[in-house]
CSV table of C-alpha atoms in Angstrom, one decimal:
chain,number,residue,atom,x,y,z
A,261,GLY,CA,0.0,0.0,0.0
A,262,ALA,CA,1.0,3.7,-0.1
A,263,GLY,CA,3.5,4.9,2.3
A,264,VAL,CA,3.7,8.2,4.2
A,265,SER,CA,3.4,11.1,1.8
A,266,GLN,CA,4.7,14.5,2.5
A,267,SER,CA,4.3,17.7,0.6
A,268,PRO,CA,5.9,19.8,-0.7
A,269,ARG,CA,9.2,18.0,-1.1
A,270,TYR,CA,11.0,21.4,-1.1
A,271,LYS,CA,10.1,24.7,0.2
A,272,VAL,CA,12.0,28.0,0.1
A,273,ALA,CA,10.7,30.7,2.3
A,274,LYS,CA,11.9,34.2,2.9
A,275,ARG,CA,12.6,35.0,6.6
A,276,GLY,CA,9.4,36.1,8.2
A,277,GLN,CA,7.1,34.1,6.0
A,278,ASP,CA,4.7,31.5,7.3
A,279,VAL,CA,4.9,27.9,5.9
A,280,ALA,CA,2.7,24.9,6.1
A,281,LEU,CA,3.9,21.3,5.7
A,282,ARG,CA,1.6,18.5,5.0
A,283,CYS,CA,1.8,14.8,6.0
A,284,ASP,CA,-0.5,12.0,4.8
A,285,PRO,CA,0.2,9.0,7.0
A,286,ILE,CA,-0.5,5.4,6.2
A,287,SER,CA,-4.2,4.7,6.3
A,288,GLY,CA,-5.2,3.3,9.7
A,289,HIS,CA,-2.1,4.4,11.5
A,290,VAL,CA,-3.0,5.8,14.9
A,291,SER,CA,0.3,7.4,15.8
A,292,LEU,CA,1.8,10.3,13.9
A,293,PHE,CA,5.1,12.0,14.6
A,294,TRP,CA,7.0,15.0,13.3
A,295,TYR,CA,10.7,15.1,13.4
A,296,GLN,CA,13.2,17.8,12.5
A,297,GLN,CA,16.5,16.7,10.9
A,298,ALA,CA,19.2,19.4,10.6
A,299,LEU,CA,22.0,18.9,8.1
A,300,GLY,CA,24.3,16.2,9.2
A,301,GLN,CA,22.2,15.2,12.3
A,302,GLY,CA,19.8,12.5,13.2
A,303,PRO,CA,16.1,13.3,13.4
A,304,GLU,CA,14.9,15.1,16.5
A,305,PHE,CA,11.4,14.6,17.9
A,306,LEU,CA,9.0,17.6,17.6
A,307,THR,CA,5.5,16.3,18.4
A,308,TYR,CA,3.3,13.3,18.6
A,309,PHE,CA,-0.4,12.6,17.8
A,310,GLN,CA,-2.6,9.7,18.8
A,311,ASN,CA,-5.4,10.0,16.4
A,312,GLU,CA,-6.5,13.7,16.5
A,313,ALA,CA,-5.0,14.3,20.0
A,314,GLN,CA,-1.7,16.0,20.3
A,315,LEU,CA,-0.3,14.2,23.3
A,316,ASP,CA,3.2,15.7,23.3
A,317,LYS,CA,4.5,18.8,21.8
A,318,SER,CA,7.5,19.2,24.0
A,319,GLY,CA,10.0,19.0,21.1
A,320,LEU,CA,8.6,22.0,19.3
A,321,PRO,CA,11.4,24.6,19.4
A,322,SER,CA,9.3,27.7,19.9
A,323,ASP,CA,5.7,28.9,19.9
A,324,ARG,CA,6.2,29.7,16.2
A,325,PHE,CA,5.7,26.0,15.5
A,326,PHE,CA,2.2,24.6,15.5
A,327,ALA,CA,0.9,21.2,14.4
A,328,GLU,CA,-2.5,19.8,14.0
A,329,ARG,CA,-4.3,16.6,12.9
A,330,PRO,CA,-7.9,17.6,13.1
A,331,GLU,CA,-9.5,14.4,11.8
A,332,GLY,CA,-6.9,11.9,12.9
A,333,SER,CA,-5.4,11.4,9.5
A,334,VAL,CA,-3.7,14.2,7.6
A,335,SER,CA,-1.4,16.4,9.7
A,336,THR,CA,0.0,19.9,9.1
A,337,LEU,CA,3.0,21.4,10.6
A,338,LYS,CA,2.9,25.2,10.5
A,339,ILE,CA,5.8,27.5,11.1
A,340,GLN,CA,5.1,31.1,11.6
A,341,ARG,CA,7.6,34.0,10.9
A,342,THR,CA,10.3,31.6,9.7
A,343,GLN,CA,13.8,32.1,10.8
A,344,GLN,CA,17.0,30.9,9.2
A,345,GLU,CA,17.6,28.4,12.0
A,346,ASP,CA,14.3,26.7,10.9
A,347,SER,CA,16.1,25.4,7.8
A,348,ALA,CA,16.0,21.6,8.0
A,349,VAL,CA,14.3,18.6,6.7
A,350,TYR,CA,11.0,18.0,8.4
A,351,LEU,CA,10.1,14.3,8.6
A,352,CYS,CA,6.7,12.8,9.3
A,353,ALA,CA,6.3,9.3,10.5
A,354,SER,CA,3.4,7.1,11.3
A,355,SER,CA,2.9,3.8,13.1
A,356,LEU,CA,0.1,1.4,13.7
A,357,ASP,CA,0.4,1.9,17.4
A,358,LEU,CA,3.0,2.8,20.0
A,359,ASN,CA,4.6,-0.6,19.9
A,360,SER,CA,5.1,-0.7,16.1
A,361,PRO,CA,8.0,0.7,14.2
A,362,LEU,CA,7.8,4.1,12.5
A,363,HIS,CA,7.3,4.5,8.8
A,364,PHE,CA,8.8,7.7,7.5
A,365,GLY,CA,7.9,9.9,4.6
A,366,ASN,CA,10.6,11.4,2.4
A,367,GLY,CA,10.5,14.7,4.2
A,368,THR,CA,10.1,18.3,3.3
A,369,ARG,CA,13.3,20.3,2.9
A,370,LEU,CA,12.7,23.8,4.2
A,371,THR,CA,15.2,26.5,3.3
A,372,VAL,CA,14.8,29.9,4.8
A,373,THR,CA,16.6,32.7,3.1
B,197,ALA,CA,19.6,11.0,30.3
B,198,GLN,CA,18.6,8.9,27.3
B,199,SER,CA,21.1,9.0,24.5
B,200,VAL,CA,22.4,7.2,21.4
B,201,THR,CA,25.9,7.3,20.3
B,202,GLN,CA,27.2,6.4,16.9
B,203,PRO,CA,31.0,6.9,17.2
B,204,ASP,CA,31.8,6.6,13.5
B,205,ILE,CA,30.6,9.6,11.4
B,206,HIS,CA,32.0,8.1,8.1
B,207,ILE,CA,33.0,4.6,7.2
B,208,THR,CA,34.4,3.4,3.9
B,209,VAL,CA,34.5,-0.2,2.9
B,210,SER,CA,35.2,-2.1,-0.3
B,211,GLU,CA,32.4,-3.9,-2.1
B,212,GLY,CA,32.2,-7.4,-0.8
B,213,ALA,CA,33.9,-6.6,2.5
B,214,SER,CA,32.2,-7.1,5.8
B,215,LEU,CA,30.7,-4.2,7.7
B,216,GLU,CA,30.0,-3.3,11.3
B,217,LEU,CA,28.4,-0.1,12.4
B,218,ARG,CA,28.6,0.7,16.0
B,219,CYS,CA,25.8,2.0,18.2
B,220,ASN,CA,25.8,2.5,22.0
B,221,TYR,CA,22.9,3.7,24.0
B,222,SER,CA,22.1,5.0,27.4
B,223,TYR,CA,18.7,4.1,28.7
B,224,GLY,CA,17.2,3.5,32.1
B,225,ALA,CA,14.9,0.7,31.2
B,226,THR,CA,15.0,-2.2,28.6
B,227,PRO,CA,14.9,-0.4,25.3
B,228,TYR,CA,13.4,-0.9,21.9
B,229,LEU,CA,16.3,-0.6,19.5
B,230,PHE,CA,16.2,0.1,15.8
B,231,TRP,CA,18.4,0.6,12.8
B,232,TYR,CA,17.2,2.8,10.0
B,233,VAL,CA,18.8,3.6,6.6
B,234,GLN,CA,18.4,6.8,4.7
B,235,SER,CA,19.4,7.3,1.1
B,236,PRO,CA,20.0,10.8,-0.2
B,237,GLY,CA,16.7,12.8,-0.4
B,238,GLN,CA,14.8,9.9,1.0
B,239,GLY,CA,13.1,9.2,4.3
B,240,LEU,CA,14.2,6.6,6.8
B,241,GLN,CA,13.6,3.0,6.1
B,242,LEU,CA,13.5,0.4,8.9
B,243,LEU,CA,16.3,-2.2,8.6
B,244,LEU,CA,15.6,-4.1,11.8
B,245,LYS,CA,14.3,-3.9,15.3
B,246,TYR,CA,14.9,-5.4,18.7
B,247,PHE,CA,12.1,-5.6,21.2
B,248,SER,CA,12.9,-8.7,23.3
B,249,GLY,CA,13.9,-12.3,22.9
B,250,ASP,CA,16.8,-13.5,20.7
B,251,THR,CA,19.5,-10.9,20.9
B,252,LEU,CA,20.6,-11.5,17.3
B,253,VAL,CA,18.0,-10.0,15.0
B,254,GLN,CA,17.8,-10.3,11.3
B,255,GLY,CA,16.7,-7.5,9.1
B,256,ILE,CA,16.2,-6.7,5.4
B,257,LYS,CA,18.9,-6.5,2.8
B,258,GLY,CA,21.0,-9.0,4.6
B,259,PHE,CA,21.7,-6.9,7.7
B,260,GLU,CA,21.7,-8.2,11.2
B,261,ALA,CA,22.3,-6.6,14.6
B,262,GLU,CA,23.2,-8.0,18.0
B,263,PHE,CA,21.9,-6.5,21.3
B,264,LYS,CA,24.5,-6.7,24.1
B,265,ARG,CA,23.0,-5.5,27.3
B,266,SER,CA,26.3,-5.7,29.2
B,267,GLN,CA,27.9,-3.3,26.7
B,268,SER,CA,24.8,-1.2,26.0
B,269,SER,CA,25.4,-1.8,22.3
B,270,PHE,CA,23.4,-2.7,19.3
B,271,ASN,CA,25.9,-3.0,16.4
B,272,LEU,CA,24.8,-3.5,12.8
B,273,ARG,CA,26.5,-6.0,10.7
B,274,LYS,CA,26.5,-7.3,7.1
B,275,PRO,CA,28.9,-10.0,5.9
B,276,SER,CA,29.3,-8.7,2.3
B,277,VAL,CA,28.5,-5.1,1.4
B,278,HIS,CA,27.0,-4.2,-2.0
B,279,TRP,CA,27.5,-0.8,-3.7
B,280,SER,CA,23.8,-0.1,-3.2
B,281,ASP,CA,24.3,-0.1,0.6
B,282,ALA,CA,26.0,3.3,0.4
B,283,ALA,CA,23.7,5.5,2.5
B,284,GLU,CA,23.4,6.9,6.0
B,285,TYR,CA,22.5,4.6,8.9
B,286,PHE,CA,20.8,5.7,12.0
B,287,CYS,CA,20.5,3.8,15.3
B,288,ALA,CA,17.5,4.7,17.4
B,289,VAL,CA,16.2,3.8,20.9
B,290,GLY,CA,12.7,3.9,22.4
B,291,ALA,CA,11.1,2.7,25.6
B,292,THR,CA,9.4,-0.6,25.9
B,293,SER,CA,6.3,0.8,27.3
B,294,GLY,CA,4.3,3.2,25.2
B,295,THR,CA,6.7,6.0,24.7
B,296,TYR,CA,7.1,7.6,21.3
B,297,LYS,CA,10.1,9.8,21.7
B,298,TYR,CA,12.5,7.7,19.7
B,299,ILE,CA,16.0,9.1,20.1
B,300,PHE,CA,18.2,8.9,17.1
B,301,GLY,CA,22.0,8.9,16.9
B,302,THR,CA,23.7,11.3,14.6
B,303,GLY,CA,24.2,8.7,11.9
B,304,THR,CA,27.0,6.9,10.1
B,305,ARG,CA,27.6,7.7,6.5
B,306,LEU,CA,28.7,4.6,4.6
B,307,LYS,CA,30.7,4.8,1.4
B,308,VAL,CA,31.3,1.7,-0.7
B,309,LEU,CA,34.3,1.4,-3.0
B,310,ALA,CA,33.9,-0.6,-6.2
């Protein structure tokens, strides 16, 4: 079946612009995660949803970052007033449940100029 | 604090040679352990996982890993590397009971010489 789909693949934003990154998880996957991967680093946890409930947002770096999953499927990560340090690859992952491995999308590469 | 260390940033091996990628973790409880591979411009693909039981786990693409509790290690091995194995490899750890904050190492970039 289809994997985790993320769009856009690439996004260039001018500093101060708002961006929205979309994630379509695998159908039926309860758990959805957002990770941030800076250049040359491993992914770092941002936030976690169980269905539509955002159970943990402790990894979001600032209040400019906001994520939602209103119907328990598609999720959007929004970054307001982008800064250069927000440049990274944003990875979405989903899993059937908490005890199942993560399935990752190909990510969105955000470049803030 | 929970952490994952991959001591080798880059590794270069010749095609057909054996491979071992190191991973050490620090975790208070019995962990879930994973190895993921990431090709350029791609997301992470699960190679193998350890939850419990047999400490030698087999994965896809001919990879295996061994969990050694006494050494807090979960090293990835492959007996004969193929050129297509060139990629970045990430070790990750998670808790055994319902946590979701997988912690990833910084990765090891594998280069394969023809």
